[in-house]
Every structure is written in C-alpha cells, then in structure tokens.
Amino acid sequence: MKLAGMAGNRGRNLLNIADRAPGGASLSVVLSNRADAPVLDAAAARDIPTEVVERGADESRESHEERLLDALADYDVDLVCLDGYMRVLTGTFLDQAPRALNVHPSLLPSFPGASAHEEVLDAGARVTGCTVHVVTEDVDAGPVVAQESVPVYEDDTPATLKQRVLHEAEFRAYPRAVAAFAEGRVEVTDGEVRVAGDEGADAALPPRRLVSDERLATLRYGENPHQDAAVYVDPTCEEASVVGAPQLNEGAKGLSYNNYNDADGALDLVKEFDEPAAAVIKHTNPAGCATADTLAEAYDRALATDPMSAFGGIVALNRECDAATAEGIVDSFKEVVVAPSYTEEALSVLRAKENLRVLAVGALDDATERFVEKHVTGGRLVQERDLATVSVEDLEVVTEREPTAEEVRAMVFGWRVVKHVKSNGVVFARDTETVGVGMGQVSRVDAVRLAGMKSEEHAEGKDAQGAVMASDAFFPFPDGVETAAEYGVEAVVQPGGSVNDDDVVAACDDLGIAMAFTGQRCFKHD
C-alpha cells in the first residue's frame, strides 16, 4: 500500500510509519503546508519525496485543497495519513482523495480539540491515550480505527503526557491502523469501521492485550546490584502467590528480585503434589524435592538431595508448616520459606532467624492463572502454563522389562519435578524423592552426568542405585541411558519421539533398564 503523509511540523508519526513499514506500506510522498516544517528534511533523508503546498494569505480553503489534490496526483497513493496537520479538511479534498486517517492525542470522543493534554489533566482523568480515526469534515469525530491507552500520573504535565502518549500510544496505534488497511482488513461503511482479525472476545490469545498492573514495591535491586527493579501485582489473581503474600517475620529485609523469582518457582513445584511435599530451590532450579507421610520428613529428604546447593536457598511447602519442619529449615541458612500457613510454634522457631523471610500464601487451591509470559526485546512471548500432568495410565512401557510398582511411582514423581528443572533437565528419583538433579545443560548427556555427580558427591544418605531417571525431552542417542546406568539408574521415563528411539530402547533392553514414554515434552527455558 502506498501512503501520502501530511504534516505541519515534525511528523514523528509519519517517520515512525516510514521506518516500520506496517503491513508493507510505504510513504510515496510527504506533503506540508509549511515550508519550514522539520518533517520535510527528515523525509528527504529517507529518500521520500516531499511537496510544500502553502495556503496563500487570501486563498480560500477550497482552492488550497485543490492544489493539494494536484500535488497528490503525481504520486501513487492508496491512503492519506495526517500527523499534526492542523487544518480542517473539507469535502473538496476528502471526496476526491483516497481515504484519510488522523491521529488524535486522547481517547475520543473524550477531549477533542487542540488542547487535549491540558484538558485531560484539568479533568483529573487517570487514563488517556490516542485515537486513530477516519478523517471527516467534523473535527475529531470520524469513525475510530484504533486506540491505545496510557496511564496519567499525579505529577504529569502537558509536556510529559504528550511525550508518553506519542511514544507509548501513537507509535503503536497508528502503525496498527495502517497495517490493517494495508492488509485489506478494514471496512468503512455508513460511518462505521470494522477491522477483520480484531475479534477476541472469547479468544485465549487475543489479537491485542492491555495489561494494567500496580507497583507493589520498589526492590533493592534487580538480578544484580546495578539493576533497578520493582514488583508489580495483578490484584485480580486468585491463585496462591508469593506476590503480596504476608511476610510473618517482622524486621526481616524485603524480598529481592531473585527471591521473588526463586520463591515463585518453588511454590509452583510443590503445587504439583497432593501429598505432603517440600522443595528447596536455588536460582529457580530444584536442589531437591520430596513427598512423604509428614512434612518434616519430606523436607529432610528434599534437603538431603543436595545440602550444599541448598545453602542460601528457598524452601517451599504445600502444607501448614509445623515446628518439626521449621526446626529442620533453620538448621542451615535459608533465604525464604513459603507455605500456606504456619503454626505458632513454627513461627517461634523461624523468627529466631533474623533475616529469614517467612511468606504465608494461603491455601494452594486450583491454578487459576492460565498464561505465562516472557519479555523479549521488542515484544513479549505469551504461552499457556504447563499444567499437564502424567499419571500411571499415561505411561507407555516400551522395553522388554516392565517397571516395578515402586519404579512407576518414581516415574510419576520424577516427571512432576523435572517439569520445573531448567532444560536440558534430568532428575534421578527413588520412590518419591530426588537423589540427583541435572539442570540447564546444553547437551542431555551432560545433564545426566550432572545428576549422577550430584547423587554421588552431594546427596546425603542416598544414591542413585536403583533410581529412576526422568528426562524433560527425548534422548537423541543411547549415550544418555548408558551413562545413567553407570550411576545405578534402572528405569527411565521420557517423552519419546526421537528418530533414534529404537536405538535408545534397544540400549535399555541390553542394560535391563525399564523405560516408559509419556508422549509429552516438558521443556523449561526460563
């Protein structure tokens, strides 16, 4: 689609459109009614032709618009985009020119006219934004094509608001509107606009999102001391969360960025289990996890997987913390404890550690947060949370040897844990406790070696003899199971799906290892 831009000053929206080429649209020409408009030099620097059509002192509006049309006639134009062209266009131009759009710095129909920012502030509005609309002879009243909102802050001035509306609203909404026209998705009939592809009332992943979070706290720093950081809260979240959870150890320092990240990961892990469960997390990876008849026993088994790595870690529990569990937690240095609640006796024990953060998140009911997201430069990745589970019935045994009942139980347990291990991830488990965790390796066999090393050198009172290995993705070669066998692994659970599955299964048969496929992968890259 070919565009004609019309601007009376800097034309920053036109230049943004020229640089981004939304929907493949390009500017054929930039027109101005002022010979000194800065947009002219900026357009010329982009090799965009320019035209100046100034209105004579005694020239009628209609005559001026006829000359504008004459200037446009020399160019191939499908859509006219106005940007700060502070002249009302009449039917003389609008009836003969291609469709014309304008951007206004407010959420029309509120605050039309030339003083929108001042009027927004005078009215005490808390939200403003911009509107891209079809140009009609009625000022700021044409049918709306796109809008984008921004917050208004208590200390805003017209100047600060103008800058934020331009960069956070206009630079988003105007290219979006142009792209919709360029892609043939806009229908304008009887003063109404319909944009195909903008339907999203029932969509899980809609075409547009507006996110409004409130800053809960400014943090001491981010991942590193030179990075500023804050935590924002979604007040509509109903699921148990560490964000905004009461901190029950008064006087302890506030949670850091890393504490929040680790505590969230730890809580997500123990939500996997109905039985009493405990997890110790370090840098978002499990150092150990276990379930048992009692919470104290579960914690002891989780800690024993890798006590060295657990130093300075985060503990998460899926039951009310009792005194016996608390005594185990304070026996070594921990940063944060997360649990639904605490007995008074447990709190007395935990509060003896001056800087131990003690978070009460409430009942661990069903997950209500459906999506997770990650910032990437220039956008955000949004996906459904991995809430998939694997039961005994889901396991497909593919080896000659069937796994024992205890191995099957360990397979299901290990799979729930490895979902929370950074990929490439491997978990060695016996019954319902980890004995070694290999995380974040760039090759799967190295993840196996790491889990094996942990089981031999770090685990206390247990090892990988007779263990089950859970892998978050398939084994591309037999070396993974062959290496695991060297540490004593006797059963494996993995997704399957490699072109070399037959070779991997054959290796298991040669080693007497039982293997089951889950049919689903559980990568975790964050």
Coordinates of C-alpha atoms in Angstrom, one line a residue:
M1 CA 0.0 0.0 0.0
K2 CA 1.2 3.5 -0.9
L3 CA 0.8 6.3 1.6
A4 CA 0.8 10.0 1.4
G5 CA 1.7 11.8 4.6
M6 CA 0.5 15.2 5.5
A7 CA 2.1 17.1 8.4
G8 CA 2.6 20.7 9.5
N9 CA 5.5 20.2 11.9
R10 CA 7.8 17.3 12.9
G11 CA 5.6 14.5 11.6
R12 CA 7.1 11.9 14.0
N13 CA 4.2 9.5 13.5
L14 CA 4.8 9.6 9.7
L15 CA 8.5 9.0 10.2
N16 CA 7.7 6.1 12.6
I17 CA 5.5 4.6 9.9
A18 CA 8.1 5.1 7.3
D19 CA 10.7 3.3 9.4
R20 CA 8.4 0.4 10.4
A21 CA 6.5 -0.1 7.1
P22 CA 3.5 -1.6 8.8
G23 CA 1.8 -4.2 6.6
G24 CA 4.4 -3.5 3.9
A25 CA 3.0 0.1 3.5
S26 CA 5.4 2.8 2.3
L27 CA 5.3 6.5 2.0
S28 CA 5.2 7.8 -1.6
V29 CA 5.3 11.4 -0.6
V30 CA 5.1 13.8 2.4
L31 CA 3.2 17.0 2.0
S32 CA 3.3 20.0 4.2
N33 CA 1.6 23.4 4.3
R34 CA 4.7 24.9 5.9
A35 CA 8.0 25.3 4.0
D36 CA 9.9 25.2 7.3
A37 CA 8.3 22.0 8.7
P38 CA 11.1 19.8 10.1
V39 CA 9.3 16.7 8.6
L40 CA 10.4 17.7 5.1
D41 CA 14.2 17.3 5.8
A42 CA 13.6 14.1 7.8
A43 CA 11.6 12.6 4.9
A44 CA 14.1 13.7 2.4
A45 CA 16.8 12.0 4.5
R46 CA 14.8 8.8 4.0
D47 CA 14.6 9.3 0.2
I48 CA 10.9 10.1 0.5
P49 CA 9.7 12.8 -2.0
T50 CA 8.3 15.9 -0.4
E51 CA 5.9 18.6 -1.5
V52 CA 5.1 22.0 0.0
V53 CA 1.7 23.5 -0.6
E54 CA 1.3 26.6 1.4
R55 CA -2.0 28.4 1.6
G56 CA -2.0 31.9 0.4
A57 CA -3.0 34.8 2.7
D58 CA -6.2 35.4 0.8
E59 CA -6.6 31.9 -0.7
S60 CA -9.8 30.0 0.0
R61 CA -9.8 26.7 1.8
E62 CA -11.3 25.0 -1.3
S63 CA -8.6 26.5 -3.6
H64 CA -5.8 25.3 -1.3
E65 CA -7.3 21.8 -1.2
E66 CA -7.5 21.7 -5.0
R67 CA -3.8 22.4 -5.1
L68 CA -3.1 19.7 -2.5
L69 CA -5.0 17.3 -4.8
D70 CA -2.9 18.4 -7.7
A71 CA 0.3 17.7 -5.8
L72 CA -1.0 14.2 -4.8
A73 CA -2.0 13.4 -8.4
D74 CA 1.7 13.0 -9.3
Y75 CA 2.1 10.1 -6.9
D76 CA 0.7 6.6 -6.5
V77 CA -1.4 6.9 -3.2
D78 CA -3.9 4.5 -1.6
L79 CA -4.2 6.0 1.9
V80 CA -3.5 9.5 3.3
C81 CA -2.1 9.8 6.8
L82 CA -2.3 13.1 8.7
D83 CA 0.0 13.9 11.5
G84 CA -0.2 17.3 13.2
Y85 CA -1.7 18.8 10.0
M86 CA -3.6 21.5 11.9
R87 CA -6.1 22.3 9.2
V88 CA -9.7 21.1 8.9
L89 CA -10.2 19.4 5.5
T90 CA -13.4 19.8 3.6
G91 CA -15.3 17.7 1.1
T92 CA -13.3 19.3 -1.6
F93 CA -10.3 17.2 -0.6
L94 CA -12.0 14.3 1.2
D95 CA -14.4 13.5 -1.6
Q96 CA -11.6 13.2 -4.2
A97 CA -8.5 12.0 -2.3
P98 CA -8.0 8.4 -1.1
R99 CA -9.2 7.5 2.4
A100 CA -7.6 9.7 5.0
L101 CA -6.6 8.9 8.6
N102 CA -5.6 11.1 11.5
V103 CA -4.3 10.5 15.0
H104 CA -5.6 12.5 18.0
P105 CA -3.9 12.5 21.4
S106 CA -6.8 11.4 23.5
L107 CA -9.3 8.6 23.7
L108 CA -12.1 10.1 21.6
P109 CA -14.8 11.1 21.9
S110 CA -13.3 12.5 25.2
F111 CA -11.1 15.6 24.9
P112 CA -11.3 16.5 21.3
G113 CA -9.6 19.7 20.0
A114 CA -6.2 21.2 20.2
S115 CA -5.6 21.2 24.0
A116 CA -6.3 17.5 24.7
H117 CA -3.4 17.0 27.2
E118 CA -4.3 20.1 29.2
E119 CA -7.9 19.2 29.3
V120 CA -7.1 15.6 30.4
L121 CA -5.1 17.0 33.4
D122 CA -7.7 19.6 34.3
A123 CA -10.4 16.9 34.4
G124 CA -8.3 14.7 36.7
A125 CA -8.5 11.8 34.2
R126 CA -6.4 8.7 35.2
V127 CA -6.2 7.2 31.8
T128 CA -5.7 8.8 28.4
G129 CA -4.2 7.7 25.1
C130 CA -4.7 8.3 21.4
T131 CA -7.3 7.6 18.7
V132 CA -6.7 6.9 15.0
H133 CA -9.8 7.7 13.1
V134 CA -11.1 8.2 9.6
V135 CA -11.0 11.9 8.7
T136 CA -14.4 13.6 8.1
E137 CA -15.4 17.2 7.9
D138 CA -16.4 17.0 11.5
V139 CA -13.3 17.7 13.7
D140 CA -12.1 14.7 15.7
A141 CA -15.4 12.9 15.1
G142 CA -14.6 10.3 12.4
P143 CA -15.1 6.6 12.9
V144 CA -12.5 5.0 15.1
V145 CA -9.9 2.6 13.6
A146 CA -7.6 2.1 16.6
Q147 CA -7.0 3.3 20.1
E148 CA -4.2 2.9 22.7
S149 CA -4.3 3.9 26.3
V150 CA -1.7 5.1 28.7
P151 CA -1.9 6.0 32.4
V152 CA -2.0 9.5 33.7
Y153 CA 0.3 10.1 36.8
E154 CA -0.2 12.5 39.6
D155 CA 2.9 14.5 38.6
D156 CA 2.2 14.6 34.9
T157 CA 2.4 17.9 33.0
P158 CA 1.2 18.5 29.5
A159 CA 4.7 18.0 28.2
T160 CA 5.3 14.7 30.0
L161 CA 1.9 13.4 29.0
K162 CA 2.5 14.5 25.3
Q163 CA 5.7 12.5 25.2
R164 CA 4.2 9.4 26.7
V165 CA 1.1 9.5 24.6
L166 CA 3.3 9.8 21.5
H167 CA 5.8 7.1 22.2
E168 CA 3.6 4.6 24.1
A169 CA 0.2 5.1 22.3
E170 CA 0.5 6.9 18.9
F171 CA 3.6 4.9 17.9
R172 CA 1.6 1.7 18.5
A173 CA -1.9 2.6 17.3
Y174 CA -1.1 4.4 14.1
P175 CA 1.1 1.7 12.6
R176 CA -1.5 -0.9 13.7
A177 CA -4.2 1.0 11.8
V178 CA -2.1 1.4 8.7
A179 CA -1.2 -2.3 8.7
A180 CA -4.9 -3.1 8.9
F181 CA -5.6 -1.0 5.8
A182 CA -2.6 -2.4 4.0
E183 CA -3.7 -5.9 4.7
G184 CA -7.2 -5.2 3.4
R185 CA -8.8 -5.9 6.8
V186 CA -10.7 -2.6 7.2
E187 CA -14.2 -2.0 6.0
V188 CA -15.7 1.5 6.3
T189 CA -19.4 1.7 5.7
D190 CA -22.1 4.2 6.8
G191 CA -19.7 5.9 9.2
E192 CA -18.6 2.7 10.9
V193 CA -15.3 0.8 10.9
R194 CA -14.9 -2.9 11.1
V195 CA -11.4 -4.4 11.4
A196 CA -11.3 -8.1 10.4
G197 CA -9.0 -10.2 12.6
D198 CA -9.6 -8.0 15.6
E199 CA -12.1 -10.4 17.1
G200 CA -11.1 -11.6 20.5
A201 CA -14.0 -11.6 22.9
D202 CA -13.6 -15.3 23.5
A203 CA -10.0 -15.8 22.4
A204 CA -7.5 -17.3 24.7
L205 CA -4.7 -15.4 22.9
P206 CA -6.5 -12.3 21.6
P207 CA -5.1 -10.0 18.8
R208 CA -4.5 -7.2 21.3
R209 CA -3.8 -7.1 25.0
L210 CA -4.0 -4.3 27.6
V211 CA -2.1 -5.1 30.7
S212 CA -2.6 -3.0 33.8
D213 CA -0.6 -3.9 36.9
E214 CA 0.1 -1.9 40.0
R215 CA 3.5 -1.4 41.5
L216 CA 3.6 -3.3 44.8
A217 CA 7.1 -2.4 45.9
T218 CA 10.4 -0.9 44.6
L219 CA 13.0 -3.6 45.2
R220 CA 16.5 -3.0 46.5
Y221 CA 17.8 -4.0 43.1
G222 CA 17.2 -6.5 40.2
E223 CA 19.2 -9.6 39.5
N224 CA 22.3 -7.6 40.1
P225 CA 23.0 -4.5 42.3
H226 CA 23.4 -2.2 39.3
Q227 CA 19.9 -3.0 38.0
D228 CA 16.8 -1.1 39.3
A229 CA 13.7 -3.3 39.9
A230 CA 10.2 -3.3 41.2
V231 CA 7.5 -5.9 41.7
Y232 CA 4.0 -5.3 40.2
V233 CA 0.9 -7.0 41.4
D234 CA -2.2 -8.3 39.5
P235 CA -5.0 -7.6 42.0
T236 CA -7.3 -10.0 40.1
C237 CA -5.2 -13.1 40.7
E238 CA -7.0 -15.6 42.9
E239 CA -4.2 -18.3 42.9
A240 CA -1.8 -18.7 45.8
S241 CA 1.1 -16.4 45.0
V242 CA 4.3 -15.0 46.6
V243 CA 3.4 -11.5 45.3
G244 CA 1.9 -9.6 48.1
A245 CA 2.0 -12.6 50.5
P246 CA 2.2 -11.6 54.1
Q247 CA 5.7 -11.6 55.5
L248 CA 5.5 -13.0 59.0
N249 CA 9.0 -12.4 60.3
E250 CA 8.8 -8.7 61.1
G251 CA 12.1 -6.9 60.8
A252 CA 13.5 -9.2 58.1
K253 CA 14.6 -7.4 55.0
G254 CA 12.3 -7.2 52.0
L255 CA 12.4 -9.8 49.2
S256 CA 14.8 -9.2 46.4
Y257 CA 14.1 -9.7 42.7
N258 CA 15.9 -13.0 42.8
N259 CA 14.0 -14.0 46.0
Y260 CA 10.6 -13.4 44.2
N261 CA 11.7 -15.4 41.2
D262 CA 13.0 -18.3 43.2
A263 CA 10.1 -18.3 45.6
D264 CA 7.6 -18.3 42.8
G265 CA 9.4 -21.3 41.2
A266 CA 9.5 -23.2 44.5
L267 CA 5.8 -22.6 45.1
D268 CA 4.9 -23.8 41.6
L269 CA 6.8 -27.0 42.2
V270 CA 5.1 -28.0 45.5
K271 CA 1.7 -27.2 43.9
E272 CA 2.2 -30.4 41.8
F273 CA 1.6 -32.7 44.8
D274 CA -1.4 -33.7 47.0
E275 CA 0.8 -35.5 49.5
P276 CA 3.0 -33.5 52.0
A277 CA 5.7 -32.0 49.8
A278 CA 8.8 -29.9 50.2
A279 CA 11.2 -28.4 47.7
V280 CA 14.4 -26.5 48.0
I281 CA 15.1 -24.1 45.1
K282 CA 18.3 -22.3 44.1
H283 CA 18.4 -20.0 41.1
T284 CA 14.9 -21.2 40.1
N285 CA 16.1 -24.9 39.9
P286 CA 15.2 -27.6 42.4
A287 CA 18.2 -28.6 44.6
G288 CA 15.9 -31.3 46.0
C289 CA 12.2 -32.2 46.3
A290 CA 10.3 -35.0 48.1
T291 CA 6.9 -36.1 49.3
A292 CA 6.4 -38.2 52.4
D293 CA 3.9 -39.0 55.2
T294 CA 4.9 -35.9 57.1
L295 CA 6.1 -32.5 56.1
A296 CA 9.2 -32.7 58.2
E297 CA 10.2 -36.0 56.6
A298 CA 9.5 -34.6 53.1
Y299 CA 11.8 -31.6 53.9
D300 CA 14.6 -33.7 55.3
R301 CA 14.5 -35.9 52.1
A302 CA 14.4 -32.9 49.8
L303 CA 17.4 -31.3 51.6
A304 CA 19.4 -34.5 51.6
T305 CA 19.5 -34.5 47.8
D306 CA 22.0 -31.6 47.7
P307 CA 22.6 -29.9 51.1
M308 CA 25.5 -27.9 49.7
S309 CA 23.5 -26.3 46.9
A310 CA 20.5 -25.8 49.2
F311 CA 22.6 -23.3 51.3
G312 CA 21.0 -19.9 50.9
G313 CA 18.1 -21.4 49.0
I314 CA 14.3 -21.0 49.1
V315 CA 12.1 -23.6 50.8
A316 CA 8.5 -24.2 49.7
L317 CA 6.0 -26.4 51.5
N318 CA 2.5 -27.4 50.4
R319 CA 1.1 -27.8 54.0
E320 CA 1.0 -25.7 57.1
C321 CA 4.5 -25.6 58.5
D322 CA 4.8 -27.2 61.9
A323 CA 7.5 -26.9 64.5
A324 CA 9.4 -30.1 63.4
T325 CA 9.6 -28.9 59.8
A326 CA 10.7 -25.4 61.0
E327 CA 13.5 -26.9 63.1
G328 CA 14.9 -28.6 60.1
I329 CA 14.7 -25.5 58.0
V330 CA 16.6 -23.3 60.4
D331 CA 19.3 -25.9 60.8
S332 CA 21.1 -24.4 57.8
F333 CA 21.0 -21.0 56.1
K334 CA 17.9 -20.3 54.0
E335 CA 16.7 -17.0 52.4
V336 CA 12.9 -17.6 52.2
V337 CA 10.3 -20.0 53.4
V338 CA 7.0 -20.3 51.5
A339 CA 4.0 -22.2 52.9
P340 CA 0.2 -21.9 53.0
S341 CA 0.3 -21.1 56.8
Y342 CA 2.4 -21.7 60.0
T343 CA 1.7 -22.9 63.5
E344 CA 2.6 -20.5 66.3
E345 CA 5.3 -23.0 67.4
A346 CA 6.8 -23.0 63.9
L347 CA 6.8 -19.2 63.7
S348 CA 8.6 -19.0 67.0
V349 CA 11.3 -21.2 65.6
L350 CA 11.5 -19.4 62.2
R351 CA 11.5 -15.9 63.7
A352 CA 14.6 -16.7 65.6
K353 CA 16.4 -16.3 62.3
E354 CA 16.5 -12.5 62.0
N355 CA 16.6 -12.2 58.2
L356 CA 14.6 -15.3 57.2
R357 CA 11.7 -14.2 55.1
V358 CA 8.6 -16.2 56.0
L359 CA 5.7 -16.0 53.5
A360 CA 2.2 -17.2 54.1
V361 CA 0.5 -17.6 50.7
G362 CA -2.8 -19.2 51.8
A363 CA -4.5 -22.4 50.5
L364 CA -3.0 -24.0 47.5
D365 CA -6.2 -24.3 45.5
D366 CA -6.6 -25.0 41.8
A367 CA -4.4 -23.0 39.4
T368 CA -6.3 -20.0 38.0
E369 CA -3.5 -18.3 36.2
R370 CA -3.7 -19.8 32.7
F371 CA -0.8 -18.0 30.9
V372 CA 2.8 -17.1 31.5
E373 CA 4.8 -14.6 29.6
K374 CA 8.4 -13.6 29.0
H375 CA 9.8 -10.3 27.8
V376 CA 12.0 -10.4 24.7
T377 CA 13.5 -7.3 23.1
G378 CA 10.7 -5.7 21.1
G379 CA 7.8 -7.8 22.5
R380 CA 6.6 -10.5 24.8
L381 CA 6.1 -14.2 24.4
V382 CA 2.9 -15.5 25.9
Q383 CA 2.0 -19.1 26.3
E384 CA -0.2 -21.4 28.4
R385 CA 1.3 -22.6 31.6
D386 CA 2.5 -26.2 31.6
L387 CA -0.3 -27.6 33.8
A388 CA -0.2 -31.0 32.1
T389 CA 0.2 -34.0 34.4
V390 CA 1.2 -37.6 33.8
S391 CA -0.5 -40.4 35.6
V392 CA 0.3 -44.1 35.7
E393 CA -2.2 -44.7 33.0
D394 CA -0.4 -42.3 30.7
L395 CA 2.9 -44.2 30.7
E396 CA 3.7 -46.4 27.7
V397 CA 6.2 -49.1 28.5
V398 CA 8.5 -49.6 25.5
T399 CA 11.1 -52.0 26.9
E400 CA 11.1 -55.7 27.4
R401 CA 11.3 -55.3 31.2
E402 CA 8.2 -53.8 32.9
P403 CA 8.9 -51.3 35.6
T404 CA 8.1 -52.3 39.2
A405 CA 5.3 -50.6 41.1
E406 CA 8.0 -48.6 43.0
E407 CA 9.6 -47.5 39.8
V408 CA 6.3 -46.4 38.3
R409 CA 5.7 -44.3 41.4
A410 CA 9.1 -42.8 41.0
M411 CA 8.5 -42.1 37.3
V412 CA 5.3 -40.1 38.0
F413 CA 7.1 -38.2 40.8
G414 CA 10.2 -37.6 38.8
W415 CA 8.2 -36.3 35.9
R416 CA 6.4 -33.7 38.1
V417 CA 9.8 -32.5 39.3
V418 CA 11.6 -32.4 36.0
K419 CA 8.9 -30.1 34.7
H420 CA 10.4 -27.4 37.0
V421 CA 14.1 -28.1 36.1
K422 CA 15.7 -25.8 33.5
S423 CA 16.3 -27.6 30.2
N424 CA 18.1 -29.7 29.4
G425 CA 16.9 -31.2 32.6
V426 CA 17.2 -34.6 34.2
V427 CA 16.1 -35.9 37.6
F428 CA 17.2 -39.0 39.4
A429 CA 14.5 -40.2 41.8
R430 CA 13.8 -43.1 44.1
D431 CA 10.3 -43.6 45.3
T432 CA 9.1 -40.0 45.9
E433 CA 12.3 -38.2 46.5
T434 CA 15.1 -36.8 44.3
V435 CA 18.6 -38.2 44.6
G436 CA 20.2 -36.0 41.9
V437 CA 19.2 -33.1 39.6
G438 CA 21.0 -32.2 36.4
M439 CA 19.8 -28.8 35.1
G440 CA 20.4 -26.3 32.4
Q441 CA 22.9 -28.2 30.3
V442 CA 23.3 -27.7 26.6
S443 CA 23.5 -31.5 26.0
R444 CA 21.3 -34.1 27.5
V445 CA 24.1 -36.5 28.3
D446 CA 25.8 -33.7 30.3
A447 CA 22.6 -33.2 32.3
V448 CA 22.7 -37.0 33.1
R449 CA 26.3 -36.7 34.2
L450 CA 25.5 -33.7 36.4
A451 CA 22.6 -35.6 38.1
G452 CA 24.9 -38.6 38.5
M453 CA 27.6 -36.4 40.1
K454 CA 25.1 -34.8 42.4
S455 CA 23.9 -38.2 43.5
E456 CA 27.4 -39.5 44.2
E457 CA 29.1 -36.4 45.7
H458 CA 26.3 -34.2 47.2
A459 CA 23.5 -36.4 48.3
E460 CA 23.5 -37.5 51.9
G461 CA 22.3 -40.9 53.0
K462 CA 21.1 -41.9 49.5
D463 CA 22.4 -42.5 46.0
A464 CA 21.2 -43.4 42.5
Q465 CA 21.4 -47.2 42.9
G466 CA 18.0 -48.5 41.6
A467 CA 16.9 -45.0 40.8
V468 CA 14.5 -43.8 38.0
M469 CA 15.7 -41.1 35.6
A470 CA 13.2 -38.6 34.3
S471 CA 14.1 -36.5 31.3
D472 CA 12.3 -33.4 30.1
A473 CA 12.8 -34.3 26.4
F474 CA 13.7 -37.4 24.4
F475 CA 17.2 -38.9 24.3
P476 CA 18.6 -38.4 20.8
F477 CA 21.2 -41.1 21.3
P478 CA 21.7 -44.1 23.6
D479 CA 24.6 -42.4 25.5
G480 CA 22.2 -40.8 27.9
V481 CA 20.7 -44.1 29.2
E482 CA 24.1 -45.8 29.1
T483 CA 25.6 -43.0 31.2
A484 CA 22.7 -43.2 33.7
A485 CA 23.2 -46.9 34.0
E486 CA 26.8 -46.3 35.2
Y487 CA 25.3 -44.4 38.2
G488 CA 22.9 -47.2 39.0
V489 CA 19.7 -46.0 37.2
E490 CA 17.4 -48.9 36.5
A491 CA 14.4 -47.3 34.9
V492 CA 13.7 -44.2 32.7
V493 CA 10.8 -42.0 31.9
Q494 CA 11.0 -39.7 28.9
P495 CA 8.7 -38.2 26.2
G496 CA 9.9 -40.4 23.3
G497 CA 9.7 -39.1 19.8
S498 CA 13.4 -39.2 18.6
V499 CA 14.2 -40.7 15.3
N500 CA 16.6 -42.9 17.3
D501 CA 14.0 -44.2 19.8
D502 CA 14.6 -47.7 18.6
D503 CA 18.3 -47.5 19.3
V504 CA 17.6 -46.0 22.8
V505 CA 15.1 -48.7 23.6
A506 CA 17.5 -51.4 22.4
A507 CA 20.2 -50.0 24.7
C508 CA 17.8 -50.1 27.6
D509 CA 17.0 -53.7 26.8
D510 CA 20.7 -54.6 26.7
L511 CA 21.1 -52.9 30.1
G512 CA 18.0 -54.4 31.7
I513 CA 16.5 -50.9 32.1
A514 CA 12.8 -50.4 32.1
M515 CA 11.6 -47.4 30.0
A516 CA 8.3 -45.6 29.6
F517 CA 7.3 -42.9 27.2
T518 CA 5.0 -40.0 28.4
G519 CA 4.2 -38.7 24.9
Q520 CA 4.7 -35.2 26.0
R521 CA 7.7 -32.9 26.5
C522 CA 8.2 -30.5 29.4
F523 CA 10.9 -28.1 28.4
K524 CA 11.5 -25.2 30.8
H525 CA 13.8 -22.4 29.4
D526 CA 13.1 -19.7 32.0

